[in-house]
Coordinates of C-alpha atoms in Angstrom, one line a residue:
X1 CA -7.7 41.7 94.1
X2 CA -6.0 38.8 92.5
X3 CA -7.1 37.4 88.7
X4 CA -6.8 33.6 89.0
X5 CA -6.1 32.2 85.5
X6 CA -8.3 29.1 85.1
X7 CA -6.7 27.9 81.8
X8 CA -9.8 28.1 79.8
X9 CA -9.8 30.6 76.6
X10 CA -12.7 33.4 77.2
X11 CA -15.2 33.4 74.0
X12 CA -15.6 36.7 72.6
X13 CA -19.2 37.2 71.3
X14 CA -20.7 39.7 69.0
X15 CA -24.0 41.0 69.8
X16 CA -26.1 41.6 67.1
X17 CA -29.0 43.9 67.5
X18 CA -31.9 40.9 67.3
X19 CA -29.9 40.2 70.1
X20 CA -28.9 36.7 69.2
X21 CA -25.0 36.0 70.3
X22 CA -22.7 34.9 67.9
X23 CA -19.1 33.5 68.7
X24 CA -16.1 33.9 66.4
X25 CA -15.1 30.8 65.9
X26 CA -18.4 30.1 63.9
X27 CA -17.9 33.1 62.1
X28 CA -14.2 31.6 61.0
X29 CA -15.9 28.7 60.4
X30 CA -18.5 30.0 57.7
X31 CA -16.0 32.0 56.3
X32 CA -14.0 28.9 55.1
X33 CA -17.0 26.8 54.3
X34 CA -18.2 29.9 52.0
X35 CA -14.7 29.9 50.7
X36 CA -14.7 26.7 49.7
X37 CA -18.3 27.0 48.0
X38 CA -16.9 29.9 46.1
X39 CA -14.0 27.8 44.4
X40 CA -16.1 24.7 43.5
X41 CA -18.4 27.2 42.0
X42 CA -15.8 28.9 40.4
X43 CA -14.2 26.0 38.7
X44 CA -17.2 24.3 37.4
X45 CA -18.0 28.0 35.7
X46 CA -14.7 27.7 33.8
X47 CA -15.2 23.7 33.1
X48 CA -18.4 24.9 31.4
X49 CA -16.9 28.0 29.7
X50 CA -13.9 26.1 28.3
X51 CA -14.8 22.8 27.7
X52 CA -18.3 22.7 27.1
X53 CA -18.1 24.5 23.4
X54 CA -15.6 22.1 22.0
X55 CA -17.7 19.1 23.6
X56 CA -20.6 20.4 21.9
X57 CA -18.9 21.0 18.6
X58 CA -17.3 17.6 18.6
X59 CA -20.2 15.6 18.9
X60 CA -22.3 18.4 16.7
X61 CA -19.8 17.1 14.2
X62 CA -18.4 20.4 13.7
X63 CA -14.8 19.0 15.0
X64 CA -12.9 18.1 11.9
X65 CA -8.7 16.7 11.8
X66 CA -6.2 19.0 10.4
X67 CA -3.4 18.3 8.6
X68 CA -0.5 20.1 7.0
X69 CA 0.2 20.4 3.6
X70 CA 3.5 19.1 2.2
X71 CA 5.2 18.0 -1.1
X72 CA 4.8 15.0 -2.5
X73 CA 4.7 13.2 -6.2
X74 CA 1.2 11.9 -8.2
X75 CA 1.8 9.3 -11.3
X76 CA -1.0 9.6 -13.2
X77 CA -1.2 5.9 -14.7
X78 CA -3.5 3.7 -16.9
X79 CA -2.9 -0.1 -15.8
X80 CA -3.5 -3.0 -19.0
X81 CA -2.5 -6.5 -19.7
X82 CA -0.6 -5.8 -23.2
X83 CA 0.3 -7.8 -26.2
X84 CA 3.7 -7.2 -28.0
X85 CA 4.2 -6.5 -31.0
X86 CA 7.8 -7.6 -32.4
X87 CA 9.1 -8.2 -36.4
X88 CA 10.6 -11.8 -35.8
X89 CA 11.8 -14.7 -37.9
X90 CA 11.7 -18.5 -37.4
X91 CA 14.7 -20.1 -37.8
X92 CA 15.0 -23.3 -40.0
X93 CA 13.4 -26.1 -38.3
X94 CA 15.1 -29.6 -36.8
X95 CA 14.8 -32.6 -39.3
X96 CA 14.5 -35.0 -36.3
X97 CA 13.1 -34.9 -32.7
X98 CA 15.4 -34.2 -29.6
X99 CA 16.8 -31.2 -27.9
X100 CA 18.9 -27.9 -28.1
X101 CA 22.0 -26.6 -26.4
X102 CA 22.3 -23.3 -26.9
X103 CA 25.2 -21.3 -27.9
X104 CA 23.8 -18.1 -27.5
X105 CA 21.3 -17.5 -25.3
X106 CA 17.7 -16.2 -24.8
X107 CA 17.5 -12.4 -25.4
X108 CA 21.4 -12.4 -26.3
X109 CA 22.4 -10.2 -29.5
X110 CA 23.9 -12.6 -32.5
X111 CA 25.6 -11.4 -35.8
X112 CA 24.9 -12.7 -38.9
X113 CA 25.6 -16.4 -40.2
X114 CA 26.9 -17.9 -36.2
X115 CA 25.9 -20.7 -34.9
X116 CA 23.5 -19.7 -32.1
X117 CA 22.5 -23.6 -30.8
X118 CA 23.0 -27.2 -31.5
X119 CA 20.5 -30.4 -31.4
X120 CA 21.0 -33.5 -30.0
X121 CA 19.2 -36.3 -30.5
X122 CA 17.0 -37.6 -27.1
X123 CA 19.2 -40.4 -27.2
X124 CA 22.4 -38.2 -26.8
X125 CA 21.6 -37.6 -23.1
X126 CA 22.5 -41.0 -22.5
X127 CA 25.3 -41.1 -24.6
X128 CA 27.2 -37.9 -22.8
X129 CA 26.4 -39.3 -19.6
X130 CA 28.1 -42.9 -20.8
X131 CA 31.1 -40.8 -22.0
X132 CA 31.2 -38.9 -18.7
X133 CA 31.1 -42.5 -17.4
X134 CA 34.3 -44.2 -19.4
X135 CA 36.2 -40.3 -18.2
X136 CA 35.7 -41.4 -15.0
X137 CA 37.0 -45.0 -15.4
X138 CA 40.0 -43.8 -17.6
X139 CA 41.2 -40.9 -14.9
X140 CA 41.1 -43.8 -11.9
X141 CA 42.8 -46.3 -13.8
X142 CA 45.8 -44.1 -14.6
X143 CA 45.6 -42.4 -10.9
X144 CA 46.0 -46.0 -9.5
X145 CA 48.6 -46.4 -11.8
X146 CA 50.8 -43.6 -10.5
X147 CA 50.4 -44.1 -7.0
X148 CA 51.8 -47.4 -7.7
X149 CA 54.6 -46.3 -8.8
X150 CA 54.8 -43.5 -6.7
X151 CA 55.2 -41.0 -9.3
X152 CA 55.0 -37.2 -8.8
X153 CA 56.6 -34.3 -10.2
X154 CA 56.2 -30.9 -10.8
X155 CA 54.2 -30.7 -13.5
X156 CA 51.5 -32.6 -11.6
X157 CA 51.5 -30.4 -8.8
X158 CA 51.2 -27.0 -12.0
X159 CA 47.9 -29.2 -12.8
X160 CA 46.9 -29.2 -9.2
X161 CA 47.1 -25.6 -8.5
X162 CA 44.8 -25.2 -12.0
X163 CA 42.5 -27.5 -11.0
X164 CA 41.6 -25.7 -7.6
X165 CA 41.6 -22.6 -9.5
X166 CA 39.1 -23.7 -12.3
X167 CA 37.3 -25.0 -9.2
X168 CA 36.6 -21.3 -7.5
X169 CA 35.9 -19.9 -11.1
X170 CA 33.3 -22.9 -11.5
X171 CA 31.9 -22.2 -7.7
X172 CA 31.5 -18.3 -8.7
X173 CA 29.8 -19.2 -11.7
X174 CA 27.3 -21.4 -9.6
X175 CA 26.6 -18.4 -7.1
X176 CA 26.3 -15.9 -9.9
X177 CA 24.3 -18.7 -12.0
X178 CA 26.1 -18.5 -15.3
X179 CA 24.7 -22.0 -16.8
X180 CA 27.0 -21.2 -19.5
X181 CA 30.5 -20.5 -17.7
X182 CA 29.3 -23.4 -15.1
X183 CA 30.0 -25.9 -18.6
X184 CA 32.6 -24.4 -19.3
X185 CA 34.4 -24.8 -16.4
X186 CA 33.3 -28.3 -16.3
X187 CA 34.7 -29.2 -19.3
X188 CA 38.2 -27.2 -18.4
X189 CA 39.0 -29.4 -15.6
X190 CA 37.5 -32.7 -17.1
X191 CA 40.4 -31.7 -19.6
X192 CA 43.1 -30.9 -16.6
X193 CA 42.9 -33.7 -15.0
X194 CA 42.6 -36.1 -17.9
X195 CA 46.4 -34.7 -18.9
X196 CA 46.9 -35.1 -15.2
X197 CA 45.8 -38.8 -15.9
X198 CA 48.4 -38.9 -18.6
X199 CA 51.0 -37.7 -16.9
X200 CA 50.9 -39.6 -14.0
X201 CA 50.1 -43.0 -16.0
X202 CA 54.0 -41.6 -18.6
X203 CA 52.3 -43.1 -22.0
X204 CA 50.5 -46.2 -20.6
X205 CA 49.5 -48.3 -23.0
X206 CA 47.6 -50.9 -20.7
X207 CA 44.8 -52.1 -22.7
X208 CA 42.1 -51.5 -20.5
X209 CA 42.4 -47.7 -21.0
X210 CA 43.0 -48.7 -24.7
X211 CA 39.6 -50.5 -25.0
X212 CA 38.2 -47.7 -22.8
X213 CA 39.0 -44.8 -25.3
X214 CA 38.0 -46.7 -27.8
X215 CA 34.7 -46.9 -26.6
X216 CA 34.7 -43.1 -26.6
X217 CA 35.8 -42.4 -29.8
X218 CA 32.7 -44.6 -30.8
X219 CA 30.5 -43.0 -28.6
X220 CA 31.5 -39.3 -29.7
X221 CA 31.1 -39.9 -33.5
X222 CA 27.6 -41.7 -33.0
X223 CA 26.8 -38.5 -31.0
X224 CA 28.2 -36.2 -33.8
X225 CA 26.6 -38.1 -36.3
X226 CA 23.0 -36.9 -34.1
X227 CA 24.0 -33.6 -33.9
X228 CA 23.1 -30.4 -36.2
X229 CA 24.5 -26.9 -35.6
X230 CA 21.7 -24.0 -36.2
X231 CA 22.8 -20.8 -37.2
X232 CA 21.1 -17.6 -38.7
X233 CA 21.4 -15.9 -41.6
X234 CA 20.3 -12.7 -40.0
X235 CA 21.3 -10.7 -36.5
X236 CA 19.4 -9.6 -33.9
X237 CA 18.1 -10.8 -30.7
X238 CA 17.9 -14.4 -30.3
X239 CA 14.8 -16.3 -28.4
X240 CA 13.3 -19.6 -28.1
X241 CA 10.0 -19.2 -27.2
X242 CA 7.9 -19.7 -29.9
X243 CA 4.0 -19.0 -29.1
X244 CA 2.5 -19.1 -32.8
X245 CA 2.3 -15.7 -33.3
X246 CA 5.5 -14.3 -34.9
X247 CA 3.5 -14.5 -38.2
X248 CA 0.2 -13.0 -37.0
X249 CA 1.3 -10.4 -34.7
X250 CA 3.4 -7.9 -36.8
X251 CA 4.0 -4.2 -37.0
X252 CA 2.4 -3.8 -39.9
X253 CA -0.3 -5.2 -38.0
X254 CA -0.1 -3.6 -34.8
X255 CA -3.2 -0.4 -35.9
X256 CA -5.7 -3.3 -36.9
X257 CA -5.8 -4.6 -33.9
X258 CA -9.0 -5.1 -32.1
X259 CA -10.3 -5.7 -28.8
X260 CA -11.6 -8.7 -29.4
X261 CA -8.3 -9.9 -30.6
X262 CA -6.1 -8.9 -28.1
X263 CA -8.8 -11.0 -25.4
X264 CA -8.5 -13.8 -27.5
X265 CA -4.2 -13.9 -27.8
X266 CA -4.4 -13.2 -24.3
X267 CA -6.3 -16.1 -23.2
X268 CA -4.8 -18.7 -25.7
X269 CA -1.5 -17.6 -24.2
X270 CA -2.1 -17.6 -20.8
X271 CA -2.4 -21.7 -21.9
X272 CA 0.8 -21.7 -23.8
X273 CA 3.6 -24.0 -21.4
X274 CA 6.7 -23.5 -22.9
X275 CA 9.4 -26.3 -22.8
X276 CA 12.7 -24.9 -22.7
X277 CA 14.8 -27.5 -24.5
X278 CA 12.3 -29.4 -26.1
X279 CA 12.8 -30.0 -29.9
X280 CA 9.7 -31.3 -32.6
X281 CA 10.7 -32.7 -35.8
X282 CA 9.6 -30.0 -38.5
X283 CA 8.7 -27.5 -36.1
X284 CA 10.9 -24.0 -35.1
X285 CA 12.5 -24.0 -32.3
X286 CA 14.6 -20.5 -32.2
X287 CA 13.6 -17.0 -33.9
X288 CA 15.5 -13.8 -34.8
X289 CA 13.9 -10.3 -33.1
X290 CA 15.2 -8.5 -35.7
X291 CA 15.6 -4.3 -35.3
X292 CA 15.1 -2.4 -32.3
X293 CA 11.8 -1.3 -32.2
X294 CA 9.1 -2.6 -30.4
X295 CA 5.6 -2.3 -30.1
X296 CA 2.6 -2.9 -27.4
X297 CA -1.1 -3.2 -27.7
X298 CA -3.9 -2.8 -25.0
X299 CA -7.2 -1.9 -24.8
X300 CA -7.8 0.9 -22.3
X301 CA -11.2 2.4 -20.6
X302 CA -12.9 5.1 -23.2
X303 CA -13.1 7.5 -20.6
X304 CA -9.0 7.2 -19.6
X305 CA -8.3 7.2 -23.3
X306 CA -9.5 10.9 -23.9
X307 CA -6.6 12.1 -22.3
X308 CA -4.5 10.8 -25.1
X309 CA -3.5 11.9 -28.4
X310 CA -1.3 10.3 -31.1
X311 CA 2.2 10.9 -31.1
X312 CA 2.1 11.7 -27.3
X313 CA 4.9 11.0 -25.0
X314 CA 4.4 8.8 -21.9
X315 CA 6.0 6.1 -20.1
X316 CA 5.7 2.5 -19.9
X317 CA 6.5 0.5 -16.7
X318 CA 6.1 -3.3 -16.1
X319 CA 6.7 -4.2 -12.4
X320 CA 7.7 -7.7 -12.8
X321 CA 10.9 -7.6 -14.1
X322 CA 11.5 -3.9 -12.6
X323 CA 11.6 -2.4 -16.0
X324 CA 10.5 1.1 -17.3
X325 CA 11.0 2.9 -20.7
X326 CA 9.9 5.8 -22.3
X327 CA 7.6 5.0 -25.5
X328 CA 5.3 7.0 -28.0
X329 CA 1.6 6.6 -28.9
X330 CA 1.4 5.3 -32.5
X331 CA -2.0 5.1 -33.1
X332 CA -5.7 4.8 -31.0
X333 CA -8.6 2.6 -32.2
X334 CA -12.4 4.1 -31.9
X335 CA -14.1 3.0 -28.9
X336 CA -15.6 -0.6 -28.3
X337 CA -18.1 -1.8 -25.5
X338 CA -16.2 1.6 -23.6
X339 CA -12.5 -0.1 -24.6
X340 CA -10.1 1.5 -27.0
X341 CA -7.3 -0.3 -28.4
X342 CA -4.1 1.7 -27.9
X343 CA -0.6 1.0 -29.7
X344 CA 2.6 2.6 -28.2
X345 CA 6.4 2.2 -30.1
X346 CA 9.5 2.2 -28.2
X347 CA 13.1 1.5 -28.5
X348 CA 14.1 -0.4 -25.6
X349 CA 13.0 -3.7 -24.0
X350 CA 13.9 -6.2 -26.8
X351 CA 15.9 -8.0 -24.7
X352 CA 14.9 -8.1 -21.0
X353 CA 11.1 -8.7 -23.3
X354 CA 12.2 -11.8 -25.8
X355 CA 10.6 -14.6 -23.5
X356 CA 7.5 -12.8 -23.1
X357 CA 4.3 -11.8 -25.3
X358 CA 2.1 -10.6 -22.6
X359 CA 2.8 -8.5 -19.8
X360 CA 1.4 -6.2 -17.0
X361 CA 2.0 -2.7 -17.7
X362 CA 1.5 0.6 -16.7
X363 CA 0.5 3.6 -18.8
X364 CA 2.4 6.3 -17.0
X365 CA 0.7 9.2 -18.9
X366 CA 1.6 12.3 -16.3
X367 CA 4.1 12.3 -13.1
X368 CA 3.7 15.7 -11.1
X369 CA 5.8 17.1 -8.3
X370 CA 4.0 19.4 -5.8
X371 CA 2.0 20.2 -3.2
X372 CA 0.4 16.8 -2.2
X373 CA -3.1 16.8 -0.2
X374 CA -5.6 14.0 0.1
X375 CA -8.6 13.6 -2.6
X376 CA -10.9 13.6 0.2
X377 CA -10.3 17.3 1.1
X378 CA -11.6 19.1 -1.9
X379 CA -15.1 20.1 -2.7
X380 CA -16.6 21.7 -5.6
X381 CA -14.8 19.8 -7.8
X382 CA -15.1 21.0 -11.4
X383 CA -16.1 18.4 -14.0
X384 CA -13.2 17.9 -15.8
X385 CA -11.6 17.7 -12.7
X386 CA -8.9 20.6 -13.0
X387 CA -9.9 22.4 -10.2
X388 CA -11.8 22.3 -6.9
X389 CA -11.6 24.4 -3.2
X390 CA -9.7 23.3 -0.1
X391 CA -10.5 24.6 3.4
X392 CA -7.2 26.4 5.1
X393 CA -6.8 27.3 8.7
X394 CA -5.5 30.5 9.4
X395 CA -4.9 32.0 12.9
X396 CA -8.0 29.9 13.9
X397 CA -10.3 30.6 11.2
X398 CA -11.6 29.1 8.5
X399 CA -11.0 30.5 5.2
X400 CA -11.6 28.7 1.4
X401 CA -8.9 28.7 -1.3
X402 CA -9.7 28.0 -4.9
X403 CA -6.9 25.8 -6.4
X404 CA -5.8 23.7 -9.5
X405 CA -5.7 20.4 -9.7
X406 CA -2.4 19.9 -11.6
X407 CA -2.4 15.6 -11.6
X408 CA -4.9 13.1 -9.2
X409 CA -4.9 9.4 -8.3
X410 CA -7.4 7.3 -6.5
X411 CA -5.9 8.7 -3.3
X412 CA -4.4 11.7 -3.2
X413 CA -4.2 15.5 -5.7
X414 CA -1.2 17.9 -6.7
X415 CA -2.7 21.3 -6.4
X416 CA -1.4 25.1 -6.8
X417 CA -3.0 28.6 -6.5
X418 CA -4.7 29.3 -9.7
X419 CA -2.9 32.6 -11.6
X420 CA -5.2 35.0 -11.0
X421 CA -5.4 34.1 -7.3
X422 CA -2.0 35.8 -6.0
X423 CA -3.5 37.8 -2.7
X424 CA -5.4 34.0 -1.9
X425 CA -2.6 31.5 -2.2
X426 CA -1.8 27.8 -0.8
X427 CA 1.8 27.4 0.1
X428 CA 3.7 24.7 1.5
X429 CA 2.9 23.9 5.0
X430 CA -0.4 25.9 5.2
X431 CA -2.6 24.1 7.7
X432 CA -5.9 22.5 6.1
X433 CA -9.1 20.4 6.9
X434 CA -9.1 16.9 5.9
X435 CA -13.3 16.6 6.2
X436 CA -14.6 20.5 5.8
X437 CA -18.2 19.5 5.1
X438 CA -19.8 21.2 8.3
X439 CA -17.3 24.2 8.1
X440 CA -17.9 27.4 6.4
X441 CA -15.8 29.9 5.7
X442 CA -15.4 32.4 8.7
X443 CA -15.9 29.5 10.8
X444 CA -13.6 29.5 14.3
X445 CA -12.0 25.8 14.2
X446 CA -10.3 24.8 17.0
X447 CA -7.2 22.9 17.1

């Protein structure tokens, strides 16, 4: 007999000995849905393994940032609004009211005997600028004369060529401002092209011009007869800021100073408006900073001041006018509502300093190169604050380090391994923890 194939698949079934039929396509399907089960399960044991810990420890707070350690420079600095302290000497004062012109100028070394400024009468201004008025008049007069004529020659063309070069000398001196090579100039080519007037007019004698530098002539000898030259007797570095105090604050002085002495200079000066070409009748105008040395007074907190002896070494550094010197402690004063007056001596400064009495400074009393770490990362710190721990990471675990602390700011720390610790250093690059409070030693950290 014949099998007809009727197209359909025959079902295999298992028999199982309750008797029950099962087919194996169910079986397959179990199988996969069992399978599936299995991996689910599986990943959510290793979710919980894994990340569960570090979830734990990071809202336990036992999570803590890591940094490395690297090098890195601490000033240790005292800030203080300082007096100076300067030997000076007033110059002879004006017999009449008006203003200077200086010859030399502020914080510019003289010698002895020059002239270092001449006053004017107030009324002078007006004369200069009449004078600068009848140049004016003169030079177009005698221009109009020559072209006229129609009168060129070489010479006038050598007096062109001068005047555009004193021109880009006077324009440099503007850019670069040189007050002093800016008049100067000025004057140079007034003088150019007056002989170019000359020239071109060939030994006018019109009578206008005549009358006109006449008129001058008068003008300059009322203006010289108005006019005293100041000179000094002595050398040194000349200023013209005059606060009162060249008298009162001395070097001979400078160790009796108190506290409340320097907080009443300070606040009279901070009222003081100078006036920079003003001149009183009977009153100095111009002084003499005579040597090289200077001095500077400040009162300081009690507690910074124990760091300092007399005769100590530092550095001084006043940010406004970018300047920084070295400079020696002279002499401390005994302790005042927890201020102590502090004098320092140095050598350099006089000039850049002239204009100035008080000034911003910095007490640069230590500057350490090193390895740099945040404040915030030590503990135990001792109470002189020379020493303290830090927490290191190593392979994982957490292990303490005893360390100096060679300099400190607000901020930040210079540290090393104490002498005695040589098997339990801190090197460059270690890894550390910037918050260990909740970390012991032995602790596992994660990264």
């Amino acid at each position: 007999m014949r099998k007809i194939d009727t197209g359909e698949k025959t079902k295999k079934t298992i028999e199982f000995p309750t008797g029950k039929k099962i087919s194996r396509e169910e079986t397959e399907t179990d199988r996969k849905k069992a399978f599936k089960g299995i991996t689910v399960g599986t990943f959510l044991i290793l979710f919980i393994i894994l990340y569960v810990p570090s979830l734990l420890n990071w809202v336990s707070g036992t999570h803590t940032a890591q940094d490395v350690i690297r090098n890195g420079i601490i000033e240790e600095y005292i800030q203080a609004r300082a007096v100076l302290i300067r030997d000076e000497a007033l110059l002879k004062p004006s017999s009449f009211d008006g203003i200077f012109i200086p010859e030399i100028h502020e914080g510019e070394k003289t010698a002895a005997y020059s002239c270092i400024a001449m006053v004017m009468g107030r009324e002078s201004d007006d004369l200069l600028r009449e004078i600068e008025d009848i140049n004016a008049k003169i030079v177009k007069t005698r221009m109009e004369q020559a072209e006229k004529a129609d009168f060129f020659s070489a010479d006038l063309a050598k007096l062109d060529e001068e005047i555009g070069k004193r021109v880009r000398k006077l324009i440099y001196a503007c850019n670069s401002r040189s007050f002093e090579e800016m008049g100067r100039q000025r004057a140079e080519i007034r003088n150019i092209v007056e002989k170019k007037a000359e020239i071109a007019a060939g030994g006018s004698t019109d009578e206008y011009i005549t009358s006109l530098q006449n008129k001058k002539r008068a003008i300059q000898d009322m203006i010289e007869q108005n006019t005293i030259q100041v000179r000094s007797n002595i050398s040194g570095i000349v200023s013209y800021c005059i606060d009162g105090y060249e008298d009162v604050l001395t070097p001979d002085r400078a160790n009796d100073l108190t506290v409340d002495e320097l907080d009443r200079i300070r606040e009279r000066y901070a009222s003081i408006h100078a006036d920079s070409r003003s001149v009183q009748k009977g009153e100095p105008f111009a002084k003499i900073i005579k040597g090289i040395d200077m001095y500077m007074a400040a009162d300081i907190p009690a507690d910074k001041a124990k760091k300092l002896r007399t005769r100590d070494s530092i550095r001084l550094r006043i940010n406004s006018i970018g300047f920084e010197t070295p400079a020696s402690i002279v002499s401390m004063g005994n302790a005042e509502n927890d201020r102590v007056v502090i004098v320092v001596k140095m050598s350099r400064g006089i000039d850049v300093l002239s204009s100035k009495r008080v000034v911003d400074v910095d007490f640069i009393i230590k500057t350490e190169e090193g390895l740099k770490v945040p404040l915030k990362c030590l503990r135990d710190i001792t109470a002189d604050g020379t020493r303290g721990r830090i927490m290191l990471v190593r392979n994982n675990v957490a292990v303490s380090r005893l360390v100096d602390i060679v300099c400190s700011d607000d901020e930040y720390a210079i540290i090393r391994t104490p002498e005695n610790e040589y098997e339990r250093t801190v090197s460059l690059y270690n890894i550390y923890l910037i918050n260990p409070d909740n970390i012991e030693e032995g602790d596992i950290v994660s990264k």
